[in-house]
Coordinates of C-alpha atoms (C1' of nucleotides) in Angstrom, one line a residue:
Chain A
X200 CA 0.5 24.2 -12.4
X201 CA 1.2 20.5 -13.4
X202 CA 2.1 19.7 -9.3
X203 CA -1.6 19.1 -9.0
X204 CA -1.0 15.6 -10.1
X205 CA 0.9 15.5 -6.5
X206 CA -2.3 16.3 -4.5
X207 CA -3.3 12.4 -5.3
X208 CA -0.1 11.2 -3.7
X209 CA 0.5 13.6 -0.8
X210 CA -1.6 14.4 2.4
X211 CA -3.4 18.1 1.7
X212 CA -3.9 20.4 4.6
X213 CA -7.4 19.7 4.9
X214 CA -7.2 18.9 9.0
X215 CA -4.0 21.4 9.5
X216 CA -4.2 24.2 12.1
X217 CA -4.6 27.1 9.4
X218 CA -7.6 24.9 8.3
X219 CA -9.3 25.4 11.8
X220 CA -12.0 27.5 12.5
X221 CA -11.0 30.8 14.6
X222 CA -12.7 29.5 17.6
X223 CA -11.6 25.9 17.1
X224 CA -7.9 27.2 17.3
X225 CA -8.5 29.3 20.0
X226 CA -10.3 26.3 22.3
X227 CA -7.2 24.4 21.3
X228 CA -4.8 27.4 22.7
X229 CA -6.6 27.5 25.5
X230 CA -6.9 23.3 26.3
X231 CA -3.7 21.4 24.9
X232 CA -0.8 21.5 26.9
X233 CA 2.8 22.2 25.1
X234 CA 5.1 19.3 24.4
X235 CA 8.3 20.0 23.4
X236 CA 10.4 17.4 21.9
X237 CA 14.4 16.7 21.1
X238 CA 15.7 15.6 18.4
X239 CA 15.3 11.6 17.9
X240 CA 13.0 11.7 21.0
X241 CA 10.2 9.3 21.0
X242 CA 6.7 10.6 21.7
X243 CA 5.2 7.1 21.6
X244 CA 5.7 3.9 20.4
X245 CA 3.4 2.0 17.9
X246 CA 0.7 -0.5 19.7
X247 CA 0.5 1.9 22.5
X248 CA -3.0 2.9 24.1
X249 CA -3.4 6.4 22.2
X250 CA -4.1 9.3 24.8
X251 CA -3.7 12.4 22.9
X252 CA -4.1 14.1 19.3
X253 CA -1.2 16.7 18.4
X254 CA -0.6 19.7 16.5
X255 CA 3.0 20.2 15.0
X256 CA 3.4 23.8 16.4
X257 CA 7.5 24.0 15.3
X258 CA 9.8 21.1 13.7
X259 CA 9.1 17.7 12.5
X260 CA 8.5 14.0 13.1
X261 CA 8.6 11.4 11.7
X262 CA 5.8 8.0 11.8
X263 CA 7.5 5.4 11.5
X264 CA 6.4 0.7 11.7
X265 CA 9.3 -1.4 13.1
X266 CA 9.9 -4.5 12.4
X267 CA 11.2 -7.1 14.2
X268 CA 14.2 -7.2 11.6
X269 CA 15.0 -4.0 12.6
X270 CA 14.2 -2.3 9.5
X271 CA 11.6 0.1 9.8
X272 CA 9.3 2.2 6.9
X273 CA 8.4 6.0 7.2
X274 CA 4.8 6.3 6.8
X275 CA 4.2 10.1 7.2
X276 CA 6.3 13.0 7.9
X277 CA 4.3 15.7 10.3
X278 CA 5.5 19.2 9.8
X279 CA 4.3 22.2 11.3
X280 CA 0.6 23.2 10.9
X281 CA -0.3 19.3 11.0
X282 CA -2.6 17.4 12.7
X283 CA -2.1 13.4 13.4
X284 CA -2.9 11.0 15.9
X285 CA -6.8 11.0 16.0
X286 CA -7.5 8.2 13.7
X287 CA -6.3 5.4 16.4
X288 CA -8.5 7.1 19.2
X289 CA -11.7 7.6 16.9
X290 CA -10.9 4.2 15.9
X291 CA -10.3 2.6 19.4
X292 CA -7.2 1.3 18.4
X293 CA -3.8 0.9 19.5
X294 CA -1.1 3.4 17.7
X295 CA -0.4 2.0 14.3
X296 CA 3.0 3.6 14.1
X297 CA 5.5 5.2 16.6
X298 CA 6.5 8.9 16.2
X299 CA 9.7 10.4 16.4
X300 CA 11.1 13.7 16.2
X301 CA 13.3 14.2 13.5
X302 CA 14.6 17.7 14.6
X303 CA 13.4 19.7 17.7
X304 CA 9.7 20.0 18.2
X305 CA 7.0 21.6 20.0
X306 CA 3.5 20.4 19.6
X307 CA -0.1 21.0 21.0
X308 CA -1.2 18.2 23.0
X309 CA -4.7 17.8 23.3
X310 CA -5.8 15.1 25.4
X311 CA -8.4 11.6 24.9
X312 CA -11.4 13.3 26.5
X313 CA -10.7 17.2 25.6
X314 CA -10.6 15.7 21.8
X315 CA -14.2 14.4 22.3
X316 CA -15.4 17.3 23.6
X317 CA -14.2 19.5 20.8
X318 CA -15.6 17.0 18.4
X319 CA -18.5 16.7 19.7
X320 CA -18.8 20.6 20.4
X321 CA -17.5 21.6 16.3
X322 CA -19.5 19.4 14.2
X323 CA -17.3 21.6 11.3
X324 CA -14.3 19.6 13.0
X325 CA -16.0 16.1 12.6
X326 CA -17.6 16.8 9.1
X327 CA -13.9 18.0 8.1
X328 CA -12.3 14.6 9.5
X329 CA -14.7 12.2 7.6
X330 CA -14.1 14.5 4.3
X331 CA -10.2 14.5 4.9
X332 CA -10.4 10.9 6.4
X333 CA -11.8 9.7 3.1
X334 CA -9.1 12.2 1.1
X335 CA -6.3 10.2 2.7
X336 CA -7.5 6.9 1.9
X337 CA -7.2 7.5 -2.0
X338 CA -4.0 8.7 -0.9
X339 CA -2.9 5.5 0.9
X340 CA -4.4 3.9 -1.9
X341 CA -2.2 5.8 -4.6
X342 CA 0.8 4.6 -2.3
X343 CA 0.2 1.1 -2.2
X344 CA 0.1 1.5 -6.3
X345 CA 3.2 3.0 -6.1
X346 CA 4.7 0.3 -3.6
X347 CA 3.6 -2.5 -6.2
X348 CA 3.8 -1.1 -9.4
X349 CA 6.7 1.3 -9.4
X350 CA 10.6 1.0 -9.0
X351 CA 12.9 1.9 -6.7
X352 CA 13.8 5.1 -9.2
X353 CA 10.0 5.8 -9.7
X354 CA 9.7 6.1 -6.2
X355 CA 12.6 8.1 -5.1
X356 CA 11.1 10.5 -7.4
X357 CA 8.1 11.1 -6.1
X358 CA 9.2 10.9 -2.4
X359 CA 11.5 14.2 -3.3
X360 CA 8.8 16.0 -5.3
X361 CA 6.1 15.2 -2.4
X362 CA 8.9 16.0 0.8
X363 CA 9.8 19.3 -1.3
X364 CA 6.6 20.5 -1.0
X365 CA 6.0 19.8 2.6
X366 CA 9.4 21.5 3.3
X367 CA 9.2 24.3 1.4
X368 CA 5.6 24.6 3.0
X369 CA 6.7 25.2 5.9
X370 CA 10.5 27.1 5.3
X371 CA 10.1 30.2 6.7
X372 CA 12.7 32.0 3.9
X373 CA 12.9 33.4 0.6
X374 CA 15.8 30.6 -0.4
X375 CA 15.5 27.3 -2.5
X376 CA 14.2 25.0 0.5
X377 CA 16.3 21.4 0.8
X378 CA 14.9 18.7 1.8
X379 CA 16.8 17.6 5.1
X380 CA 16.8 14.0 6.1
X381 CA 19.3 11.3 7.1
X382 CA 19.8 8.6 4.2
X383 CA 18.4 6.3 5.9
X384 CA 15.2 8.5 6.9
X385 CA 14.4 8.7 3.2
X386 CA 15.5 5.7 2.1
X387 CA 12.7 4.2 5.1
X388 CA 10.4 6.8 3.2
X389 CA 11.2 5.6 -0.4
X390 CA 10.7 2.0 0.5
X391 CA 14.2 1.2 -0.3
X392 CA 17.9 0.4 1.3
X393 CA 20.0 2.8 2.7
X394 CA 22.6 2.1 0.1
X395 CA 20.1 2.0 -3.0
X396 CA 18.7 5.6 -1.8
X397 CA 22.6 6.5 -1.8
X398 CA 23.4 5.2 -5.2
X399 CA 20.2 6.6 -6.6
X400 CA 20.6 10.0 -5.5
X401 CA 24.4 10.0 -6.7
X402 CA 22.5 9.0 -10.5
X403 CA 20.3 12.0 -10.1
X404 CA 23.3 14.3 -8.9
X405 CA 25.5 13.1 -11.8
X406 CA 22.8 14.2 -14.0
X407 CA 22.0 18.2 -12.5
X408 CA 19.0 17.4 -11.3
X409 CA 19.6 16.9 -7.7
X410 CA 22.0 19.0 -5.7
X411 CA 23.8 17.4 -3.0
X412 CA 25.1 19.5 0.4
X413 CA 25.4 16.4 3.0
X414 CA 22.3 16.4 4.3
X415 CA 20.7 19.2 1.8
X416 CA 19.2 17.9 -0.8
X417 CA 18.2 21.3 -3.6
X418 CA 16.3 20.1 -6.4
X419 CA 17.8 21.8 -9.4
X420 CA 15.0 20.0 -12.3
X421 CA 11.7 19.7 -11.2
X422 CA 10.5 18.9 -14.4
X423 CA 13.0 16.1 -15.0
X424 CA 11.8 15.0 -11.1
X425 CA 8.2 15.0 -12.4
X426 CA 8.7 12.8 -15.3
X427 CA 11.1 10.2 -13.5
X428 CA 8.1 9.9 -11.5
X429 CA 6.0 9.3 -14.7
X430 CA 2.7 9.9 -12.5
X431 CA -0.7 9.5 -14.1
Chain B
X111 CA -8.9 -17.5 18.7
X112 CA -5.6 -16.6 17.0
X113 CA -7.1 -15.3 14.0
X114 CA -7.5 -11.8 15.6
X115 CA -4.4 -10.8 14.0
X116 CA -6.2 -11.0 10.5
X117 CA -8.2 -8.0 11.9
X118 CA -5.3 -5.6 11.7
X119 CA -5.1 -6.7 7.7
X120 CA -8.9 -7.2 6.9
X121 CA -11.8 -4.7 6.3
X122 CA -14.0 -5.2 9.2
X123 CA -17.7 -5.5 9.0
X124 CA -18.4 -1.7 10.4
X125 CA -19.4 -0.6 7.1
X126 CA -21.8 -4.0 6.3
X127 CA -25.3 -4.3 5.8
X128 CA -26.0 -6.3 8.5
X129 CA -24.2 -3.5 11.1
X130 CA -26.8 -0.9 9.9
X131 CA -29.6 0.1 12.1
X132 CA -32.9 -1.6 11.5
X133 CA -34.6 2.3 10.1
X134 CA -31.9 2.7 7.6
X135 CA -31.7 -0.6 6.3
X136 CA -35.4 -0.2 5.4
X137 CA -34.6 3.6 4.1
X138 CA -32.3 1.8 2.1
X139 CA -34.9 -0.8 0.5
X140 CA -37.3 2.1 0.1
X141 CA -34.8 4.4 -2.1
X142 CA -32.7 2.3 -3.6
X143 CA -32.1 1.4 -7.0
X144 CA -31.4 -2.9 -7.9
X145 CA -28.0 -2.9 -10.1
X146 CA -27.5 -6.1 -11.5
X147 CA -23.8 -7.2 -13.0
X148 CA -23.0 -10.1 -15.4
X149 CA -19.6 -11.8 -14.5
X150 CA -16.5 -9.4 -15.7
X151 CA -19.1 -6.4 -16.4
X152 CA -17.9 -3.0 -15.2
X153 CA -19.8 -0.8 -13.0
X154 CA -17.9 1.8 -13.2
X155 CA -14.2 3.0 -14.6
X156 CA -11.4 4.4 -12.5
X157 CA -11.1 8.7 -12.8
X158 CA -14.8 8.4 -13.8
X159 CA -17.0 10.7 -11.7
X160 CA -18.9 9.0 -8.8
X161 CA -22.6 9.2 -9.0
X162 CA -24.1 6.6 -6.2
X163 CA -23.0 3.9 -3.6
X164 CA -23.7 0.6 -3.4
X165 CA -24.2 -2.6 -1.0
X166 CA -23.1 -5.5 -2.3
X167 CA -27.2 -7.8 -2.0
X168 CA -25.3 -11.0 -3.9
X169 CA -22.3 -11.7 -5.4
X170 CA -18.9 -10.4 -5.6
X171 CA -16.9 -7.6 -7.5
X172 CA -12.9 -6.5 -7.4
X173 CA -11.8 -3.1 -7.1
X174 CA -8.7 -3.0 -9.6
X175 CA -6.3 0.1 -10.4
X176 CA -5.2 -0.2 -13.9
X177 CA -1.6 0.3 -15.2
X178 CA -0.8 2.1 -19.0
X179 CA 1.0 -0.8 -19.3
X180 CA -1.6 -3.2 -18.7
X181 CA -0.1 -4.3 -15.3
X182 CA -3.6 -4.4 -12.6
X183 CA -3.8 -4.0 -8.9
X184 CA -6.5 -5.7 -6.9
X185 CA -7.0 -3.4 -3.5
X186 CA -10.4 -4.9 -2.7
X187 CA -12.5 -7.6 -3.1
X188 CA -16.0 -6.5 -1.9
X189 CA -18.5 -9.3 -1.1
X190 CA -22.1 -9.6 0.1
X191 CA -23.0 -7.3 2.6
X192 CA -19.9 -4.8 1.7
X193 CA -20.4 -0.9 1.3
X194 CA -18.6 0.6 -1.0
X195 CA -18.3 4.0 -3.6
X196 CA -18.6 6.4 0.4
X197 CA -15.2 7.7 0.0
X198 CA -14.6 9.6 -3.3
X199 CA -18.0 10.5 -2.9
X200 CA -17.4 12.3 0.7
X201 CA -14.1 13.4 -0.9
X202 CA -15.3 14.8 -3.7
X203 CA -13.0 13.1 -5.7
X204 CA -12.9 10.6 -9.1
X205 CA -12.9 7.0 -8.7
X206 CA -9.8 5.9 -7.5
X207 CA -10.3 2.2 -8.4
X208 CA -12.8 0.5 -11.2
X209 CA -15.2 -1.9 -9.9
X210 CA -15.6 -4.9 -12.2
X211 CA -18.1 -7.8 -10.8
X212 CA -16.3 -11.5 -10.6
X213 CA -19.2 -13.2 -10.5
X214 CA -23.1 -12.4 -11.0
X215 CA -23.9 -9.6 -8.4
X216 CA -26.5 -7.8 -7.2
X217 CA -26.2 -4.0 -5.9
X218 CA -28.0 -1.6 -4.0
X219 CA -27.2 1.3 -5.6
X220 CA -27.9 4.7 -3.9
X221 CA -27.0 8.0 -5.5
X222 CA -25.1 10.9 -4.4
X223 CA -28.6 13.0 -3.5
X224 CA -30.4 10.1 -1.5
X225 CA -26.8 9.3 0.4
X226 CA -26.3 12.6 1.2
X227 CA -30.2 12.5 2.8
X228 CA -29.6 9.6 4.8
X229 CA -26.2 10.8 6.1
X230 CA -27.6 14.0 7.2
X231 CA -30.6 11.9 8.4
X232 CA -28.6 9.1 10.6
X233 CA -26.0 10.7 12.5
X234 CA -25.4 7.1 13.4
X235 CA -24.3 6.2 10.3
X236 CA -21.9 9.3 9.7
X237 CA -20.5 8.1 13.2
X238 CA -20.3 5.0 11.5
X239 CA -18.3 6.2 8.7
X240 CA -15.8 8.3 10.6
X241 CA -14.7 5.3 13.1
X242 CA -14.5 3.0 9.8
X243 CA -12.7 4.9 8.0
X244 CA -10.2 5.8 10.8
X245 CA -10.2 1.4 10.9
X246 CA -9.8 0.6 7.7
X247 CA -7.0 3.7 7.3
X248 CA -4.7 1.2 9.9
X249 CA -5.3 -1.3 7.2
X250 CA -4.1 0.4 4.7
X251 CA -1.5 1.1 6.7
X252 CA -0.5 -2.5 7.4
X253 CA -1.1 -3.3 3.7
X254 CA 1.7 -0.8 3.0
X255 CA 4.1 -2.2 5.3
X256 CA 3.1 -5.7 3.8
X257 CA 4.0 -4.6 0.4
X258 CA 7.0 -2.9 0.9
X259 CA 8.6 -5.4 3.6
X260 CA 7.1 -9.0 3.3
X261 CA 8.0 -10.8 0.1
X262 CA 5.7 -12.5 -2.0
X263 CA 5.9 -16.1 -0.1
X264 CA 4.4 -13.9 3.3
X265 CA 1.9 -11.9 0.8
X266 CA 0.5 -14.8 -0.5
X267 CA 0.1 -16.9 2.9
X268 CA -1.4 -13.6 4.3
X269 CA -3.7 -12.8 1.4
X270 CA -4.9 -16.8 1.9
X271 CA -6.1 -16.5 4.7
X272 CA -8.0 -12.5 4.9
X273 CA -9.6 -13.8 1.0
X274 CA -10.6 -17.2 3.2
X275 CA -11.9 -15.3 6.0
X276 CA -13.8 -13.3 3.4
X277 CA -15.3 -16.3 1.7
X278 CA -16.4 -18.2 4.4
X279 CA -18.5 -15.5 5.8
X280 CA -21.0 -15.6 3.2
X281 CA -20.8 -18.5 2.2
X282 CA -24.2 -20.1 2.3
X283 CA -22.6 -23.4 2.8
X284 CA -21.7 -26.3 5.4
X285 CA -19.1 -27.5 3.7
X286 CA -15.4 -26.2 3.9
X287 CA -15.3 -23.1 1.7
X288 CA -12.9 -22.9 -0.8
X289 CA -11.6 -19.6 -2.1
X290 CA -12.1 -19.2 -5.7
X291 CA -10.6 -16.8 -7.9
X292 CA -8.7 -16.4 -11.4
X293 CA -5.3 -17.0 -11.1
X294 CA -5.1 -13.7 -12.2
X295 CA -7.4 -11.7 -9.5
X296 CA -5.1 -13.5 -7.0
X297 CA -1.4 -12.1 -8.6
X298 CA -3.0 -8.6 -8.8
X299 CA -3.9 -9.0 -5.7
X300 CA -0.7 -10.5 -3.8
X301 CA 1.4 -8.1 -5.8
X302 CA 2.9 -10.4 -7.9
X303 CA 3.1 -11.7 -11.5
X304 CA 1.1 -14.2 -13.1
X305 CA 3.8 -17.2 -13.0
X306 CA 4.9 -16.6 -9.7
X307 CA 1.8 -17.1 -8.3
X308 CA 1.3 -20.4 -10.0
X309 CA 4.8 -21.6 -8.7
X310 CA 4.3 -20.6 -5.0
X311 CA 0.8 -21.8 -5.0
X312 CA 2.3 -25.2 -6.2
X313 CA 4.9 -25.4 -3.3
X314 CA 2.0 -24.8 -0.8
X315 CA -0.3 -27.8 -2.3
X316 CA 3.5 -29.7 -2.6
X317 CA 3.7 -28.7 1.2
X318 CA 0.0 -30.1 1.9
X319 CA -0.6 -26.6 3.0
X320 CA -3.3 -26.0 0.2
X321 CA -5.8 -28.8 -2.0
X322 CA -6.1 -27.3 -5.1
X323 CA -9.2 -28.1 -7.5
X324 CA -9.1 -26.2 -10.4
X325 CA -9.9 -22.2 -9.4
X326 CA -10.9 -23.5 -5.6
X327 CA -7.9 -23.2 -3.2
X328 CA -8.9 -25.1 -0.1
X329 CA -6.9 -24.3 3.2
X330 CA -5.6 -27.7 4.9
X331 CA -3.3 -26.4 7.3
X332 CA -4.6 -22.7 8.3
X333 CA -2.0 -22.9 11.3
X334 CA 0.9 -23.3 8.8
X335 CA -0.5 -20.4 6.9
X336 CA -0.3 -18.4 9.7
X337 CA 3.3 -19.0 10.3
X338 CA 4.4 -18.3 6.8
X339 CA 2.4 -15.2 7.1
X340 CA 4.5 -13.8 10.4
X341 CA 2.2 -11.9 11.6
X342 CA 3.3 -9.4 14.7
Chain C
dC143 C1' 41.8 15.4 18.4
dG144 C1' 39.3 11.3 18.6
dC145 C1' 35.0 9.1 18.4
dC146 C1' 30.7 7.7 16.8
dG147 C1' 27.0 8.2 13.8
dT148 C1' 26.4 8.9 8.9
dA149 C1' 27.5 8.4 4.1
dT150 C1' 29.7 6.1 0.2
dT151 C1' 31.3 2.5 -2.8
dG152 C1' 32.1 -2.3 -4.2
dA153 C1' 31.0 -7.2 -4.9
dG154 C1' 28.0 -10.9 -5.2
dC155 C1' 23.8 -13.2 -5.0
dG156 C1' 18.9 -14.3 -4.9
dC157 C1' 14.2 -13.3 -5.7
dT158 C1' 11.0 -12.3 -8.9
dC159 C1' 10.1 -10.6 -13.4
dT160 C1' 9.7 -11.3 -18.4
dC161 C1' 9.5 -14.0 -22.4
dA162 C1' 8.1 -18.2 -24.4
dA163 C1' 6.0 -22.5 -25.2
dC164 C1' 2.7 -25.9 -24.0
dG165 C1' -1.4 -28.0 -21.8
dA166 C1' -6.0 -28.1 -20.1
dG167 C1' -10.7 -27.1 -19.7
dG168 C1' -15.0 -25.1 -20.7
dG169 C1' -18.2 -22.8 -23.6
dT170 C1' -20.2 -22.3 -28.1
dG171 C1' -21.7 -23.1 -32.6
dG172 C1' -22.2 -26.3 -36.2
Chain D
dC265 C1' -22.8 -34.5 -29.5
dC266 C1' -18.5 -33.3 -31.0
dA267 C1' -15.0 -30.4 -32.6
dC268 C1' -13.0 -26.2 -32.2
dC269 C1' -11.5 -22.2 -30.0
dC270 C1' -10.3 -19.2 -26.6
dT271 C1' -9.3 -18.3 -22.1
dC272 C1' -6.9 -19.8 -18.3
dG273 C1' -3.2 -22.4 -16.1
dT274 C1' 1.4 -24.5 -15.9
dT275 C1' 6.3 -25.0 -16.5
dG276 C1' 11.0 -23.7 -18.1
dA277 C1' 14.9 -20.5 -18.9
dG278 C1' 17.3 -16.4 -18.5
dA279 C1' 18.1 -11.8 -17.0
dG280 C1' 18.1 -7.8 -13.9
dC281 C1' 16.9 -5.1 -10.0
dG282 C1' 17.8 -4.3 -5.6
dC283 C1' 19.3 -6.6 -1.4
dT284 C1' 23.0 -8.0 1.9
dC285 C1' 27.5 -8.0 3.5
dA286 C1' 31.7 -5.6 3.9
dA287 C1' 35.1 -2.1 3.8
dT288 C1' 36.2 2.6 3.8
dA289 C1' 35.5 7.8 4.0
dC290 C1' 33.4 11.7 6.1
dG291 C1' 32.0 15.0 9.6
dG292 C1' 30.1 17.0 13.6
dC293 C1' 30.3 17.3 18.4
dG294 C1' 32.3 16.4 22.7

DNA sequence: CGCCGTATTGAGCGCTCTCAACGAGGGTGG
DNA sequence: CCACCCTCGTTGAGAGCGCTCAATACGGCG
């Protein structure tokens, strides 16, 4: 399967719930509380004092860096199954990012000090963050690349080969899985302007390899997708 | 001291020589193997497989990403005292970078077997790892947002004064440390092209920002810096 | 049915890139 | 010690990508 070249650019499941151990999940189940989330709600806001890791148990958010322009970049999407918030708080940090539900949510909130005891308690847990922690970094790496190097086309590319496979991760049907996001959303994701992403995706429908529904976005050519995004 | 902002851009020291308990730096010394690395040598080739680590003793090397087109991307510059290689090691990955020395350097280098050893050995140091890497991952994070939202004027005054920081603190020197580099290393690493480096580096000495002698940039005005750089 | 958020399309401009030529400086060999 | 060469640095001109501003269409939800 040639999508292995995406593994370099896209976060793995290597700290997702499915990766947990049986009696990891089940501490979790027994410790987090539930925290259920509308659409466009905030769960915090970046330079916050972190307080909690999640799990995505349904929906999706987004992690997004304001600026004082207004103009804000998506760094991660977090679908169900994943697992974010833990590098500020192993860190000591403040929250790099805010997070944002992009469509009804429910996730697994697991608090400062229960986190510590579970990491200290599953050494499998903390030997799996410093292997994944230093998995993501090549990945952040790869993105910066891809920031610098790459055009707006290149990008827009990859972002729908990479947010396909989260989706359709995670689509619990037998269809072709869209990729659902507000322009602006992706455009935030791709690095680009809201009316670039929009002119762009009209190129890529014009020439079959997109299909466009509103907010659906079907690929139709992933192959043409994968060599737009001329990755190496 | 306003310069705490730089933090949020800058590898920290948590990975450093000098941050390593008294018992491994001797393991270290014991088990290590002397590298040596004439100016522009490579010690070792992006997608190669990682075989060791390495402190940087003396001297200073670039981590680079190479473009088919020729095109290069500085993501590090790693200077005395500076661990790198951990990550695709941990990962189990191929080099994500290559590692090409700037200037006569010395390395500690410590393969795979013997850092696997002394991570199973010190769990201070795997602590160690696990909070850096969930610091420098913010980084990245910021350097993402810098790329894809500052233009190159703000890259430039920013990467000023993180490669000053850099310099000065080992520099065996009293005197005001310059920051020497190719004109080259400095493009890759702001991001930009050849030329427009030269040009903006021109305005800033124009501007009495900068004193430029040849390769050494020297910082007159670090508080003007700072403003063009916008941090928040 | 109307409203508000979202999407689309057009026009114009500015930043930064590329291409190109020239200058400077440092190292090396004769 | 000098001349040459090669790398590095500087400056100019032109072009294009992608941004901003602005106007208009769409569409879902009350």
């Amino acid at each position: 399967m040639e999508y292995t070249v995406l593994r370099k650019y896209n976060f793995g499941s290597d700290v997702s719930w499915s990766n947990l151990s049986a009696v990891d999940q089940e501490w979790i189940k027994l410790h987090a509380t539930i925290k259920h989330l509308a659409k466009k709600e905030i769960l915090f806001e970046q330079d916050s004092t972190p307080i909690a890791v999640y799990f995505v148990r349904r929906g999706k958010v987004k992690a997004i860096r304001s600026n004082t322009d207004g103009s804000n970049q998506v760094l991660f999407f977090y679908v169900e199954g994943d697992f974010f918030g833990y590098r500020p708080l192993l860190a000591e940090e403040l929250q790099p990012v805010s997070i944002v539900a992009i469509e009804p949510t429910d996730l697994f909130q697991i608090s400062k000090s229960r986190f510590r005891e579970l990491l200290s308690a599953s050494t499998s847990l903390s030997e799996q963050l410093l292997v994944s922690l230093s998995r993501e970094f090549g990945i952040l790496v790869n993105r910066i690349i891809n920031f610098t190097q790459r055009d707006t086309r290149h990008r827009l590319a990859l972002a729908l080969l990479l947010l396909h496979e989260k989706f359709v991760s995670v689509a619990h049907t037998e269809a072709e899985t869209p990729i659902v996001l507000t322009r602006s959303d992706l455009a935030d994701y791709v690095g680009t302007s809201l009316e670039t992403l929009v002119r762009l995706l009209g190129e890529l429908k014009e020439q079959n390899v997109l299909k466009i529904e509103g907010k659906k976005i079907f690929i139709l050519q992933m192959r043409k997708l994968l060599e737009l995004a001329d990755l190496h």
